[in-house]
C-alpha atoms as a printed R data frame, in Angstrom:
    type eleno elety resid chain resno       x       y       z
1   ATOM     1    CA   MET     A     1 158.448  81.586  80.443
2   ATOM     2    CA   ARG     A     2 157.163  83.533  82.580
3   ATOM     3    CA   ARG     A     3 158.214  86.892  84.037
4   ATOM     4    CA   GLY     A     4 159.753  88.016  87.466
5   ATOM     5    CA   ALA     A     5 161.917  84.884  87.590
6   ATOM     6    CA   LEU     A     6 159.525  82.050  86.336
7   ATOM     7    CA   GLY     A     7 161.582  80.868  83.877
8   ATOM     8    CA   LEU     A     8 161.290  78.907  80.520
9   ATOM     9    CA   THR     A     9 158.560  76.166  80.454
10  ATOM    10    CA   THR     A    10 157.842  73.235  77.864
11  ATOM    11    CA   ALA     A    11 154.987  72.850  76.440
12  ATOM    12    CA   LEU     A    12 152.402  70.759  78.270
13  ATOM    13    CA   LEU     A    13 151.148  67.106  77.147
14  ATOM    14    CA   SER     A    14 147.708  66.848  76.426
15  ATOM    15    CA   SER     A    15 147.260  63.272  75.635
16  ATOM    16    CA   VAL     A    16 145.262  60.912  77.683
17  ATOM    17    CA   LEU     A    17 145.999  57.235  77.845
18  ATOM    18    CA   VAL     A    18 143.516  54.873  78.358
19  ATOM    19    CA   GLY     A    19 144.571  51.092  79.642
20  ATOM    20    CA   THR     A    20 147.457  49.374  81.371
21  ATOM    21    CA   GLY     A    21 149.642  49.021  77.930
22  ATOM    22    CA   LEU     A    22 152.061  51.640  78.841
23  ATOM    23    CA   ASP     A    23 155.294  51.741  79.505
24  ATOM    24    CA   ALA     A    24 158.460  50.480  78.575
25  ATOM    25    CA   ALA     A    25 160.974  49.858  81.600
26  ATOM    26    CA   PRO     A    26 161.246  53.307  83.343
27  ATOM    27    CA   ALA     A    27 164.501  54.800  84.187
28  ATOM    28    CA   SER     A    28 166.433  53.127  87.052
29  ATOM    29    CA   ALA     A    29 165.105  55.728  89.789
30  ATOM    30    CA   ALA     A    30 161.683  55.383  88.985
31  ATOM    31    CA   THR     A    31 159.284  54.563  91.947
32  ATOM    32    CA   THR     A    32 155.529  54.015  91.887
33  ATOM    33    CA   THR     A    33 153.438  54.581  94.916
34  ATOM    34    CA   ALA     A    34 149.501  53.884  94.923
35  ATOM    35    CA   TYR     A    35 147.302  55.747  97.206
36  ATOM    36    CA   THR     A    36 143.708  55.018  98.047
37  ATOM    37    CA   LEU     A    37 141.533  57.879  96.892
38  ATOM    38    CA   PRO     A    38 138.449  59.457  98.990
39  ATOM    39    CA   SER     A    39 135.300  59.037  97.216
40  ATOM    40    CA   THR     A    40 134.551  62.551  97.967
41  ATOM    41    CA   GLY     A    41 136.319  65.857  98.858
42  ATOM    42    CA   THR     A    42 139.711  66.741  98.135
43  ATOM    43    CA   VAL     A    43 143.138  65.626  97.950
44  ATOM    44    CA   THR     A    44 146.119  67.614  98.965
45  ATOM    45    CA   LEU     A    45 149.228  67.725  97.013
46  ATOM    46    CA   ALA     A    46 152.477  68.834  98.403
47  ATOM    47    CA   GLY     A    47 154.864  70.049  95.993
48  ATOM    48    CA   HIS     A    48 158.193  72.040  94.556
49  ATOM    49    CA   GLY     A    49 159.703  74.015  91.879
50  ATOM    50    CA   TYR     A    50 157.960  76.018  89.390
51  ATOM    51    CA   GLY     A    51 158.209  75.192  85.836
52  ATOM    52    CA   HIS     A    52 159.816  72.067  84.051
53  ATOM    53    CA   GLY     A    53 162.857  72.027  86.315
54  ATOM    54    CA   HIS     A    54 165.402  71.388  83.488
55  ATOM    55    CA   GLY     A    55 168.863  73.121  83.828
56  ATOM    56    CA   MET     A    56 168.947  76.495  86.153
57  ATOM    57    CA   SER     A    57 166.752  77.400  88.636
58  ATOM    58    CA   GLN     A    58 166.563  81.065  88.245
59  ATOM    59    CA   TYR     A    59 165.845  81.328  92.088
60  ATOM    60    CA   GLY     A    60 168.603  78.433  92.620
61  ATOM    61    CA   ALA     A    61 171.200  80.920  90.522
62  ATOM    62    CA   GLN     A    62 170.304  83.885  93.151
63  ATOM    63    CA   GLY     A    63 170.606  81.464  96.220
64  ATOM    64    CA   ALA     A    64 174.258  80.068  94.871
65  ATOM    65    CA   ALA     A    65 175.335  83.891  93.835
66  ATOM    66    CA   LEU     A    66 174.348  84.826  97.325
67  ATOM    67    CA   ALA     A    67 176.351  82.236  98.756
68  ATOM    68    CA   GLY     A    68 179.556  83.362  96.958
69  ATOM    69    CA   GLN     A    69 179.045  81.449  92.953
70  ATOM    70    CA   THR     A    70 180.347  83.193  90.354
71  ATOM    71    CA   TRP     A    71 178.312  83.218  87.090
72  ATOM    72    CA   GLN     A    72 181.056  80.078  85.214
73  ATOM    73    CA   GLN     A    73 180.292  78.459  88.505
74  ATOM    74    CA   ILE     A    74 176.519  78.638  88.603
75  ATOM    75    CA   THR     A    75 176.221  77.598  84.896
76  ATOM    76    CA   SER     A    76 178.890  75.005  85.256
77  ATOM    77    CA   PHE     A    77 176.647  73.307  88.213
78  ATOM    78    CA   TYR     A    78 173.504  73.802  86.503
79  ATOM    79    CA   TYR     A    79 174.545  72.988  82.738
80  ATOM    80    CA   PRO     A    80 177.458  70.184  83.768
81  ATOM    81    CA   GLY     A    81 179.696  68.996  81.277
82  ATOM    82    CA   THR     A    82 179.517  72.308  79.049
83  ATOM    83    CA   SER     A    83 182.002  74.098  77.738
84  ATOM    84    CA   ARG     A    84 182.179  77.728  77.054
85  ATOM    85    CA   SER     A    85 183.040  79.506  73.636
86  ATOM    86    CA   THR     A    86 181.796  82.923  72.233
87  ATOM    87    CA   LEU     A    87 179.049  83.641  69.598
88  ATOM    88    CA   ALA     A    88 178.570  87.265  67.763
89  ATOM    89    CA   ARG     A    89 175.456  86.758  65.502
90  ATOM    90    CA   THR     A    90 172.346  88.588  64.244
91  ATOM    91    CA   ILE     A    91 168.977  86.954  65.161
92  ATOM    92    CA   ARG     A    92 165.340  86.905  63.498
93  ATOM    93    CA   VAL     A    93 162.548  87.455  66.339
94  ATOM    94    CA   LYS     A    94 159.087  87.291  65.372
95  ATOM    95    CA   ILE     A    95 156.749  89.474  66.766
96  ATOM    96    CA   SER     A    96 153.997  87.193  67.822
97  ATOM    97    CA   ALA     A    97 151.454  89.781  68.509
98  ATOM    98    CA   ASP     A    98 151.515  91.978  65.473
99  ATOM    99    CA   THR     A    99 149.633  89.741  63.446
100 ATOM   100    CA   SER     A   100 148.856  92.474  60.669
101 ATOM   101    CA   ARG     A   101 149.408  92.865  56.898
102 ATOM   102    CA   ASP     A   102 151.564  96.006  58.117
103 ATOM   103    CA   VAL     A   103 154.440  97.306  59.985
104 ATOM   104    CA   VAL     A   104 153.712 100.719  61.338
105 ATOM   105    CA   VAL     A   105 156.230 102.650  63.438
106 ATOM   106    CA   GLY     A   106 156.705 105.834  64.761
107 ATOM   107    CA   PRO     A   107 158.669 109.035  63.371
108 ATOM   108    CA   ARG     A   108 162.559 109.360  64.448
109 ATOM   109    CA   SER     A   109 165.820 110.744  63.272
110 ATOM   110    CA   GLY     A   110 167.219 108.690  61.156
111 ATOM   111    CA   LEU     A   111 164.692 106.272  60.245
112 ATOM   112    CA   GLY     A   112 164.789 104.749  57.138
113 ATOM   113    CA   VAL     A   113 163.377 102.088  54.478
114 ATOM   114    CA   LEU     A   114 165.676  98.858  54.162
115 ATOM   115    CA   LEU     A   115 165.004  97.470  50.441
116 ATOM   116    CA   PRO     A   116 165.426  94.001  49.046
117 ATOM   117    CA   THR     A   117 168.231  95.197  47.456
118 ATOM   118    CA   GLY     A   118 170.331  96.785  50.606
119 ATOM   119    CA   GLU     A   119 170.077  99.943  49.690
120 ATOM   120    CA   VAL     A   120 168.655 102.183  52.503
121 ATOM   121    CA   ARG     A   121 166.570 104.965  51.430
122 ATOM   122    CA   ALA     A   122 165.867 108.083  53.943
123 ATOM   123    CA   LEU     A   123 162.293 108.984  55.302
124 ATOM   124    CA   PRO     A   124 161.337 112.480  55.073
125 ATOM   125    CA   SER     A   125 160.843 114.567  58.054
126 ATOM   126    CA   ASN     A   126 157.551 115.449  56.376
127 ATOM   127    CA   GLY     A   127 155.303 116.316  59.498
128 ATOM   128    CA   ALA     A   128 154.042 111.990  59.295
129 ATOM   129    CA   GLU     A   129 152.570 111.006  62.610
130 ATOM   130    CA   ARG     A   130 153.501 107.110  61.665
131 ATOM   131    CA   TRP     A   131 155.089 105.264  58.677
132 ATOM   132    CA   ARG     A   132 154.108 101.906  57.930
133 ATOM   133    CA   LEU     A   133 155.391  98.944  55.271
134 ATOM   134    CA   GLU     A   134 151.662  97.418  53.815
135 ATOM   135    CA   VAL     A   135 150.670  95.283  50.906
136 ATOM   136    CA   ALA     A   136 150.022  96.846  47.856
137 ATOM   137    CA   SER     A   137 148.986  95.649  45.261
138 ATOM   138    CA   GLY     A   138 150.331  92.660  43.204
139 ATOM   139    CA   ASN     A   139 151.534  91.709  46.457
140 ATOM   140    CA   ARG     A   140 154.526  94.191  46.040
141 ATOM   141    CA   ALA     A   141 155.089  96.059  49.273
142 ATOM   142    CA   SER     A   142 154.512 100.250  50.047
143 ATOM   143    CA   VAL     A   143 155.822 102.805  52.285
144 ATOM   144    CA   ASP     A   144 152.826 104.964  53.434
145 ATOM   145    CA   TYR     A   145 152.843 108.274  55.973
146 ATOM   146    CA   LEU     A   146 150.059 109.502  58.372
147 ATOM   147    CA   ILE     A   147 149.178 112.949  58.606
148 ATOM   148    CA   GLN     A   148 145.981 113.710  60.545
149 ATOM   149    CA   GLY     A   149 144.177 110.574  59.793
150 ATOM   150    CA   THR     A   150 145.166 110.212  56.197
151 ATOM   151    CA   TRP     A   151 147.385 107.790  54.869
152 ATOM   152    CA   THR     A   152 149.477 108.861  51.615
153 ATOM   153    CA   ARG     A   153 151.416 106.590  49.381
154 ATOM   154    CA   TRP     A   154 155.144 107.063  48.749
155 ATOM   155    CA   THR     A   155 156.609 104.413  47.590
156 ATOM   156    CA   THR     A   156 156.644 101.066  46.250
157 ATOM   157    CA   PHE     A   157 158.675  98.043  45.564
158 ATOM   158    CA   ASP     A   158 159.162  94.241  44.861
159 ATOM   159    CA   GLY     A   159 159.688  91.955  47.873
160 ATOM   160    CA   ASP     A   160 160.034  92.691  51.327
161 ATOM   161    CA   GLY     A   161 161.275  95.672  53.258
162 ATOM   162    CA   ALA     A   162 162.194  96.894  56.521
163 ATOM   163    CA   PHE     A   163 162.572  99.828  58.869
164 ATOM   164    CA   THR     A   164 166.014 101.254  60.225
165 ATOM   165    CA   ALA     A   165 167.036 103.745  62.212
166 ATOM   166    CA   GLY     A   166 170.685 103.204  62.149
167 ATOM   167    CA   GLY     A   167 170.981 101.046  65.211
168 ATOM   168    CA   GLN     A   168 168.512 103.403  67.406
169 ATOM   169    CA   PRO     A   169 165.433 102.155  68.579
170 ATOM   170    CA   ILE     A   170 162.545 102.309  66.881
171 ATOM   171    CA   ARG     A   171 158.956 102.179  68.204
172 ATOM   172    CA   LEU     A   172 156.392  99.681  66.617
173 ATOM   173    CA   TYR     A   173 152.745  99.944  67.211
174 ATOM   174    CA   TYR     A   174 150.333  97.013  67.740
175 ATOM   175    CA   ALA     A   175 147.947  95.035  69.099
176 ATOM   176    CA   GLY     A   176 146.684  98.372  70.359
177 ATOM   177    CA   THR     A   177 150.275  99.530  72.128
178 ATOM   178    CA   SER     A   178 154.042 100.351  71.453
179 ATOM   179    CA   HIS     A   179 156.909  99.658  72.233
180 ATOM   180    CA   ARG     A   180 160.322 100.197  71.159
181 ATOM   181    CA   PHE     A   181 162.455  97.712  69.604
182 ATOM   182    CA   ARG     A   182 166.483  97.984  68.516
183 ATOM   183    CA   GLY     A   183 167.260  96.654  65.263
184 ATOM   184    CA   ASN     A   184 165.306  96.665  62.089
185 ATOM   185    CA   LEU     A   185 161.575  96.017  62.051
186 ATOM   186    CA   ALA     A   186 160.854  94.090  58.887
187 ATOM   187    CA   ALA     A   187 157.523  93.256  56.614
188 ATOM   188    CA   VAL     A   188 157.960  89.594  56.134
189 ATOM   189    CA   ARG     A   189 155.578  87.517  53.938
190 ATOM   190    CA   PRO     A   190 155.559  83.943  55.761
191 ATOM   191    CA   SER     A   191 156.136  82.243  51.867
192 ATOM   192    CA   ALA     A   192 156.804  82.933  48.423
193 ATOM   193    CA   THR     A   193 153.326  84.050  47.291
194 ATOM   194    CA   SER     A   194 151.633  84.624  50.804
195 ATOM   195    CA   THR     A   195 149.964  88.410  50.808
196 ATOM   196    CA   ASP     A   196 150.516  88.352  54.603
197 ATOM   197    CA   ARG     A   197 152.827  89.286  56.599
198 ATOM   198    CA   ASP     A   198 155.261  89.166  59.591
199 ATOM   199    CA   THR     A   199 156.611  91.179  61.897
200 ATOM   200    CA   ILE     A   200 160.337  90.193  62.702
201 ATOM   201    CA   ASN     A   201 162.981  92.451  64.826
202 ATOM   202    CA   VAL     A   202 166.101  91.441  63.354
203 ATOM   203    CA   LEU     A   203 168.891  92.806  65.726
204 ATOM   204    CA   SER     A   204 172.224  91.781  66.819
205 ATOM   205    CA   LEU     A   205 172.354  88.829  69.494
206 ATOM   206    CA   GLU     A   206 173.768  90.653  72.389
207 ATOM   207    CA   ASP     A   207 170.988  93.656  71.781
208 ATOM   208    CA   TYR     A   208 168.451  91.196  71.832
209 ATOM   209    CA   LEU     A   209 169.372  89.542  74.866
210 ATOM   210    CA   LYS     A   210 168.769  93.281  76.941
211 ATOM   211    CA   GLY     A   211 165.603  92.924  76.042
212 ATOM   212    CA   VAL     A   212 165.112  89.177  77.294
213 ATOM   213    CA   VAL     A   213 166.898  88.726  80.355
214 ATOM   214    CA   PRO     A   214 165.583  91.451  82.429
215 ATOM   215    CA   SER     A   215 162.596  89.781  80.996
216 ATOM   216    CA   GLU     A   216 163.182  86.821  82.626
217 ATOM   217    CA   MET     A   217 164.488  88.005  85.858
218 ATOM   218    CA   PRO     A   218 165.071  90.881  88.219
219 ATOM   219    CA   ALA     A   219 167.731  93.055  87.108
220 ATOM   220    CA   SER     A   220 168.050  93.924  90.729
221 ATOM   221    CA   TRP     A   221 169.168  90.827  91.498
222 ATOM   222    CA   ASP     A   222 172.993  89.563  92.637
223 ATOM   223    CA   PRO     A   223 174.970  90.341  89.338
224 ATOM   224    CA   ASP     A   224 176.263  86.646  88.841
225 ATOM   225    CA   ALA     A   225 172.767  85.629  89.100
226 ATOM   226    CA   VAL     A   226 171.883  87.273  86.292
227 ATOM   227    CA   ALA     A   227 175.181  86.647  84.400
228 ATOM   228    CA   ALA     A   228 174.430  83.283  84.240
229 ATOM   229    CA   GLN     A   229 170.507  84.363  82.935
230 ATOM   230    CA   ALA     A   230 172.676  85.977  80.174
231 ATOM   231    CA   VAL     A   231 174.749  83.317  78.962
232 ATOM   232    CA   ALA     A   232 171.763  80.771  79.596
233 ATOM   233    CA   ALA     A   233 169.051  83.054  77.760
234 ATOM   234    CA   ARG     A   234 172.528  83.710  74.942
235 ATOM   235    CA   THR     A   235 173.125  80.104  74.602
236 ATOM   236    CA   TYR     A   236 169.114  78.973  74.208
237 ATOM   237    CA   ALA     A   237 168.819  81.978  71.391
238 ATOM   238    CA   ALA     A   238 172.382  80.069  70.092
239 ATOM   239    CA   TYR     A   239 170.502  77.033  70.131
240 ATOM   240    CA   GLN     A   240 167.808  78.028  68.198
241 ATOM   241    CA   LEU     A   241 169.476  79.754  65.681
242 ATOM   242    CA   GLN     A   242 170.961  76.541  64.106
243 ATOM   243    CA   THR     A   243 167.619  74.673  64.938
244 ATOM   244    CA   PRO     A   244 165.065  77.870  63.558
245 ATOM   245    CA   GLN     A   245 161.242  77.664  64.530
246 ATOM   246    CA   GLY     A   246 160.193  78.805  61.263
247 ATOM   247    CA   SER     A   247 161.845  79.677  57.743
248 ATOM   248    CA   THR     A   248 161.338  83.250  57.898
249 ATOM   249    CA   TYR     A   249 162.625  83.951  61.849
250 ATOM   250    CA   ASP     A   250 164.814  82.253  64.733
251 ATOM   251    CA   ILE     A   251 162.956  82.102  67.818
252 ATOM   252    CA   CYS     A   252 159.340  83.884  69.029
253 ATOM   253    CA   ASP     A   253 159.015  86.872  71.728
254 ATOM   254    CA   THR     A   254 156.683  84.492  74.119
255 ATOM   255    CA   THR     A   255 156.888  81.869  76.733
256 ATOM   256    CA   SER     A   256 156.921  78.986  73.967
257 ATOM   257    CA   CYS     A   257 160.850  80.683  73.475
258 ATOM   258    CA   GLN     A   258 162.286  83.069  75.664
259 ATOM   259    CA   VAL     A   259 160.359  86.296  77.076
260 ATOM   260    CA   TYR     A   260 161.453  89.368  75.033
261 ATOM   261    CA   GLY     A   261 160.520  92.829  75.623
262 ATOM   262    CA   GLY     A   262 162.722  95.030  73.163
263 ATOM   263    CA   ASN     A   263 164.248  98.081  74.195
264 ATOM   264    CA   ASP     A   264 161.543  99.146  76.543
265 ATOM   265    CA   ALA     A   265 162.149  96.265  79.070
266 ATOM   266    CA   GLU     A   266 166.135  97.075  79.158
267 ATOM   267    CA   TRP     A   267 167.553  97.949  82.917
268 ATOM   268    CA   ALA     A   268 171.189  98.833  83.348
269 ATOM   269    CA   ALA     A   269 171.986  96.070  85.789
270 ATOM   270    CA   SER     A   270 170.970  93.683  83.357
271 ATOM   271    CA   ASN     A   271 173.001  95.226  79.960
272 ATOM   272    CA   ALA     A   272 175.756  95.238  82.433
273 ATOM   273    CA   ALA     A   273 175.494  91.845  82.692
274 ATOM   274    CA   ILE     A   274 175.620  91.191  79.187
275 ATOM   275    CA   ALA     A   275 178.209  93.259  78.688
276 ATOM   276    CA   ALA     A   276 180.007  91.250  81.214
277 ATOM   277    CA   THR     A   277 179.753  87.864  79.428
278 ATOM   278    CA   LYS     A   278 179.974  89.617  75.998
279 ATOM   279    CA   GLY     A   279 179.234  86.574  73.363
280 ATOM   280    CA   VAL     A   280 179.917  83.669  75.827
281 ATOM   281    CA   ILE     A   281 177.718  80.420  74.802
282 ATOM   282    CA   LEU     A   282 177.860  77.042  76.369
283 ATOM   283    CA   THR     A   283 178.661  74.334  74.118
284 ATOM   284    CA   SER     A   284 178.275  70.525  73.929
285 ATOM   285    CA   GLY     A   285 180.148  68.977  71.203
286 ATOM   286    CA   GLY     A   286 181.445  71.702  69.747
287 ATOM   287    CA   LYS     A   287 177.652  73.065  69.340
288 ATOM   288    CA   PRO     A   288 175.456  75.047  71.535
289 ATOM   289    CA   ALA     A   289 173.777  73.570  74.330
290 ATOM   290    CA   PHE     A   290 169.814  73.207  75.121
291 ATOM   291    CA   THR     A   291 170.287  75.528  78.139
292 ATOM   292    CA   GLN     A   292 166.406  75.464  79.554
293 ATOM   293    CA   PHE     A   293 165.985  77.303  82.509
294 ATOM   294    CA   SER     A   294 162.482  77.736  85.061
295 ATOM   295    CA   SER     A   295 161.905  79.490  87.813
296 ATOM   296    CA   SER     A   296 162.363  77.132  90.847
297 ATOM   297    CA   SER     A   297 164.067  73.496  90.644
298 ATOM   298    CA   GLY     A   298 162.295  72.944  94.307
299 ATOM   299    CA   GLY     A   299 165.752  71.412  95.363
300 ATOM   300    CA   PHE     A   300 166.325  68.912  92.850
301 ATOM   301    CA   THR     A   301 166.158  69.301  89.058
302 ATOM   302    CA   SER     A   302 164.440  67.376  86.363
303 ATOM   303    CA   ALA     A   303 166.186  64.958  83.766
304 ATOM   304    CA   GLY     A   304 166.238  66.651  80.424
305 ATOM   305    CA   SER     A   305 166.818  65.187  77.130
306 ATOM   306    CA   PHE     A   306 170.760  66.155  77.037
307 ATOM   307    CA   SER     A   307 173.560  64.678  79.487
308 ATOM   308    CA   TYR     A   308 174.146  68.111  80.557
309 ATOM   309    CA   LEU     A   309 170.495  68.648  81.770
310 ATOM   310    CA   PRO     A   310 170.466  65.590  84.809
311 ATOM   311    CA   ALA     A   311 168.493  65.147  87.541
312 ATOM   312    CA   LYS     A   312 169.998  66.063  90.751
313 ATOM   313    CA   ASP     A   313 170.023  67.690  94.168
314 ATOM   314    CA   ASP     A   314 169.608  71.869  93.796
315 ATOM   315    CA   PRO     A   315 171.067  72.667  97.163
316 ATOM   316    CA   TYR     A   316 170.986  76.516  95.741
317 ATOM   317    CA   ASP     A   317 166.897  76.919  95.530
318 ATOM   318    CA   ALA     A   318 166.289  76.891  99.228
319 ATOM   319    CA   TRP     A   319 168.048  80.328  99.717
320 ATOM   320    CA   LYS     A   320 167.519  82.395 102.611
321 ATOM   321    CA   ARG     A   321 167.168  86.528 103.058
322 ATOM   322    CA   SER     A   322 169.531  87.332 106.232
323 ATOM   323    CA   ASP     A   323 166.528  88.188 108.289
324 ATOM   324    CA   GLY     A   324 166.207  84.216 108.286
325 ATOM   325    CA   SER     A   325 163.263  83.716 105.865
326 ATOM   326    CA   PHE     A   326 162.961  81.781 102.645
327 ATOM   327    CA   GLY     A   327 164.010  83.851  99.285
328 ATOM   328    CA   ASN     A   328 162.413  81.405  97.112
329 ATOM   329    CA   PRO     A   329 158.329  81.249  97.211
330 ATOM   330    CA   ASN     A   330 158.270  78.452  94.828
331 ATOM   331    CA   HIS     A   331 160.475  76.081  96.704
332 ATOM   332    CA   SER     A   332 157.618  74.566  98.416
333 ATOM   333    CA   TRP     A   333 153.851  74.829  98.110
334 ATOM   334    CA   SER     A   334 151.096  73.179  98.423
335 ATOM   335    CA   ALA     A   335 147.375  72.464  96.471
336 ATOM   336    CA   THR     A   336 144.224  70.935  96.409
337 ATOM   337    CA   VAL     A   337 142.780  68.988  93.999
338 ATOM   338    CA   ASP     A   338 138.591  67.675  94.768
339 ATOM   339    CA   VAL     A   339 137.724  64.586  93.638
340 ATOM   340    CA   ALA     A   340 134.838  65.255  91.687
341 ATOM   341    CA   ASP     A   341 137.223  67.316  88.826
342 ATOM   342    CA   ILE     A   342 139.625  64.136  88.935
343 ATOM   343    CA   GLU     A   343 136.115  62.019  88.026
344 ATOM   344    CA   LYS     A   344 135.278  64.603  85.318
345 ATOM   345    CA   LYS     A   345 138.909  65.066  83.540
346 ATOM   346    CA   THR     A   346 139.678  61.398  83.687
347 ATOM   347    CA   GLY     A   347 135.766  60.172  82.287
348 ATOM   348    CA   ILE     A   348 135.613  58.073  85.701
349 ATOM   349    CA   ALA     A   349 132.780  58.006  87.376
350 ATOM   350    CA   ASN     A   350 133.832  56.817  90.437
351 ATOM   351    CA   VAL     A   351 137.338  56.625  91.094
352 ATOM   352    CA   ALA     A   352 138.699  54.782  93.882
353 ATOM   353    CA   LYS     A   353 142.632  54.392  94.014
354 ATOM   354    CA   VAL     A   354 146.013  56.435  91.653
355 ATOM   355    CA   SER     A   355 149.315  55.105  91.234
356 ATOM   356    CA   VAL     A   356 152.217  57.671  91.229
357 ATOM   357    CA   LEU     A   357 155.091  57.113  88.717
358 ATOM   358    CA   MET     A   358 158.048  59.101  89.263
359 ATOM   359    CA   ASN     A   359 160.771  58.589  87.124
360 ATOM   360    CA   ASP     A   360 163.525  60.275  89.472
361 ATOM   361    CA   ASP     A   361 161.787  60.040  93.099
362 ATOM   362    CA   HIS     A   362 160.391  63.406  92.601
363 ATOM   363    CA   HIS     A   363 159.107  64.625  89.690
364 ATOM   364    CA   VAL     A   364 155.548  62.867  88.659
365 ATOM   365    CA   SER     A   365 155.827  60.941  85.047
366 ATOM   366    CA   LYS     A   366 152.141  59.627  84.951
367 ATOM   367    CA   LEU     A   367 149.177  58.805  87.166
368 ATOM   368    CA   THR     A   368 146.813  55.817  86.633
369 ATOM   369    CA   PHE     A   369 143.638  56.227  88.404
370 ATOM   370    CA   THR     A   370 141.339  53.098  88.729
371 ATOM   371    CA   GLY     A   371 137.856  53.944  89.333
372 ATOM   372    CA   THR     A   372 135.195  51.229  91.108
373 ATOM   373    CA   GLY     A   373 133.741  49.650  88.041
374 ATOM   374    CA   GLY     A   374 137.744  48.502  86.831
375 ATOM   375    CA   LYS     A   375 138.362  51.239  84.477
376 ATOM   376    CA   VAL     A   376 141.789  52.945  84.259
377 ATOM   377    CA   VAL     A   377 142.900  55.767  82.521
378 ATOM   378    CA   THR     A   378 146.497  57.098  82.463
379 ATOM   379    CA   VAL     A   379 147.746  60.659  82.508
380 ATOM   380    CA   TYR     A   380 150.810  61.753  81.852
381 ATOM   381    CA   GLY     A   381 152.403  64.117  85.075
382 ATOM   382    CA   ASP     A   382 152.140  67.607  82.853
383 ATOM   383    CA   THR     A   383 149.144  66.905  81.368
384 ATOM   384    CA   PHE     A   384 148.020  66.663  84.945
385 ATOM   385    CA   ARG     A   385 149.773  69.610  85.976
386 ATOM   386    CA   SER     A   386 148.000  71.649  83.230
387 ATOM   387    CA   TRP     A   387 144.413  70.360  84.564
388 ATOM   388    CA   PHE     A   388 145.032  71.744  87.720
389 ATOM   389    CA   GLY     A   389 147.275  74.694  87.153
390 ATOM   390    CA   LEU     A   390 150.023  73.236  89.530
391 ATOM   391    CA   ARG     A   391 153.588  74.916  89.618
392 ATOM   392    CA   SER     A   392 155.367  71.881  88.735
393 ATOM   393    CA   THR     A   393 155.272  67.753  88.233
394 ATOM   394    CA   TYR     A   394 157.601  67.319  91.396
395 ATOM   395    CA   PHE     A   395 154.682  67.131  93.997
396 ATOM   396    CA   ALA     A   396 153.541  64.015  95.807
397 ATOM   397    CA   ILE     A   397 149.866  63.025  97.548
398 ATOM   398    CA   THR     A   398 150.139  63.514 101.397
399 ATOM   399    CA   GLY     A   399 148.402  61.240 102.981
400 ATOM   400    CA   ARG     A   400 149.398  57.205 103.864
401 ATOM   401    CA   PRO     A   401 149.668  54.834 100.600
402 ATOM   402    CA   THR     A   402 147.973  52.036 100.215
403 ATOM   403    CA   THR     A   403 151.159  50.004  98.834
404 ATOM   404    CA   THR     A   404 154.369  50.999  97.065
405 ATOM   405    CA   PRO     A   405 155.449  48.630  94.552
């Protein structure tokens, strides 16, 4: 997932498939086109969209909202067949950049330490510049404070602890920076005997969304688009709650999950959209749906792993501003790829042609390269996209194909 309405991305496949014994029968809409490649120079690609294309197009949601669609209509369009329900939960978010053995926070009114027993011990106003939870001898937890460059131990206890401030934001110091987070900031051992600690932010699902929605879509966009993003993000988190990423946390804070910026990322407009959709999630078969989203579908969504993530036309992705200019910079794009780089990546000394399999007449599933010496290498479309930094797998090679099987 990228900031600024660039959306959620899935991990790119890195495997290269050598040989020709690849496919079971492709989907009925799949087509294959073969192209002759030049011996030198570049190949031009004409592309559309940004991201995996599953589910909601974020630019499309904005286009739909500007066309008068409500957030209910937007989410029904991009996740057809789902139902609306409500959910109120807490969620455990791993702060991925805080990989140290301690959790260091700034002082503030109401700051306390939550013990494994459930007791909250208030921390004194003693002039401390920082407080930390750290690993003590015997793999116990210690609470220390910093004054004028010296750390002093305040207490130790068995088990894991957390800083809490009665729901008020706490400033966390890590990786040479600091950010504020709502909820509790816990130092959690990743396994029972580990002497490492993960920093886990434990907070309500609604407060979590306040740090996600404006990190994924501009809060200044149409309120119904932002509300649709809130529902998609809440549902995605709800899906992760039933399939946690780890034993000590439910979800991460990076593009591998959803981008989460904590309290510092919040905007009043996105908070209002979250409040307007309070608790609403999308379900399928009574369970939270896997509501993937990405920056732009390019005008045609890509089929995902569930029936509510179909491949279909997206008329909202190519919306225009009032002056007639296109509002989505990712709807259409072009890129050039050097033939020498293709040869380097595939290991084919003299690549002569490529056959492109599209799984829905739009998105590239596989590319099979053949060299003049007969060597054949097939790669997934996602792999090719990763190799050359393409915005999506919705692209075609410009030029005249040699054959259309």
